[in-house]
Coordinates of C-alpha atoms in Angstrom, one line a residue:
M11 CA -165.9 -51.1 -57.9
W12 CA -163.8 -53.9 -59.4
H13 CA -165.6 -56.6 -57.4
E14 CA -168.9 -55.4 -58.8
E15 CA -167.5 -55.4 -62.4
D16 CA -166.1 -58.9 -61.8
R17 CA -169.5 -60.2 -60.5
C18 CA -171.3 -58.7 -63.5
F19 CA -168.7 -60.2 -65.9
R20 CA -169.1 -63.6 -64.4
E21 CA -172.9 -63.4 -64.6
I22 CA -172.9 -62.3 -68.2
I23 CA -170.5 -65.2 -69.1
N24 CA -172.6 -67.7 -67.1
T25 CA -175.9 -66.7 -68.9
M26 CA -174.4 -67.2 -72.4
N27 CA -175.6 -70.2 -74.3
D28 CA -172.1 -70.7 -75.9
G29 CA -169.5 -72.6 -74.0
V30 CA -166.7 -70.3 -72.7
V31 CA -163.3 -71.4 -71.3
L32 CA -160.5 -69.3 -70.0
V33 CA -157.1 -71.1 -70.4
S34 CA -153.8 -70.0 -69.0
P35 CA -150.6 -69.8 -71.2
D36 CA -149.5 -73.1 -69.7
G37 CA -152.7 -74.8 -70.8
R38 CA -154.6 -75.0 -67.5
I39 CA -158.3 -74.3 -67.4
M40 CA -159.0 -71.3 -65.2
M41 CA -162.7 -70.7 -65.8
V42 CA -165.7 -72.3 -67.5
N43 CA -169.2 -71.2 -67.8
R44 CA -172.4 -73.2 -67.2
A45 CA -173.0 -73.7 -70.9
M46 CA -169.6 -75.4 -71.2
E47 CA -170.5 -77.8 -68.4
E48 CA -173.8 -78.6 -70.1
I49 CA -172.2 -79.0 -73.6
T50 CA -169.3 -81.2 -72.4
G51 CA -170.9 -83.1 -69.6
Y52 CA -167.8 -82.2 -67.4
S53 CA -168.5 -80.4 -64.1
R54 CA -166.7 -77.1 -63.3
E55 CA -164.8 -79.0 -60.6
E56 CA -163.5 -81.6 -63.1
L57 CA -162.3 -78.9 -65.5
L58 CA -160.8 -76.2 -63.3
G59 CA -157.1 -76.7 -63.1
A60 CA -157.1 -79.5 -65.6
S61 CA -155.1 -79.4 -68.8
C62 CA -157.0 -78.0 -71.8
A63 CA -155.8 -81.1 -73.7
V64 CA -159.1 -82.6 -72.6
F65 CA -160.7 -80.7 -75.5
H66 CA -158.4 -82.2 -78.1
C67 CA -158.1 -78.9 -80.0
D68 CA -156.0 -79.2 -83.1
T69 CA -154.6 -75.7 -82.7
C70 CA -153.0 -76.7 -79.3
L71 CA -151.8 -80.0 -80.7
T72 CA -150.1 -78.3 -83.6
A73 CA -148.4 -75.7 -81.4
R74 CA -147.1 -78.4 -79.0
A75 CA -145.9 -80.6 -81.9
E76 CA -144.0 -77.7 -83.4
G77 CA -142.3 -76.9 -80.1
K78 CA -143.6 -73.4 -79.8
G79 CA -143.2 -71.5 -76.6
H80 CA -146.7 -71.7 -75.2
W81 CA -149.3 -74.3 -75.1
C82 CA -151.6 -72.6 -77.6
E83 CA -150.9 -70.7 -80.8
I84 CA -152.9 -67.7 -79.6
F85 CA -150.4 -67.0 -76.9
D86 CA -147.5 -66.9 -79.3
V87 CA -149.0 -64.9 -82.2
G88 CA -151.9 -63.1 -80.5
R89 CA -154.5 -64.9 -82.7
T90 CA -155.3 -68.2 -84.2
H91 CA -156.6 -69.5 -87.4
R92 CA -160.1 -71.0 -87.6
R93 CA -159.8 -74.3 -85.9
S94 CA -162.1 -76.8 -84.4
C95 CA -162.0 -78.6 -81.1
F96 CA -163.8 -81.7 -80.2
L97 CA -164.5 -83.5 -77.0
M98 CA -163.9 -87.1 -76.2
R99 CA -164.8 -88.4 -72.8

């Protein structure tokens, strides 16, 4: 049953028009959907396992500069303030 749910979840995520990224607490990219590949111009292979620093997100930069425990504020406080990320390639 879990395998079927996992397959359905992946298919839903991959059919979305918005870019979706799953990032681990240590800042490694674990999953991207097709839209994220199209939006960024990066391939899934380039992003998987890479540092999320590639996205230059100001939330992550602030958390690292303040010496917080995790890569991203969301892992420390369970939420984040509205921030913007931009891509530079």
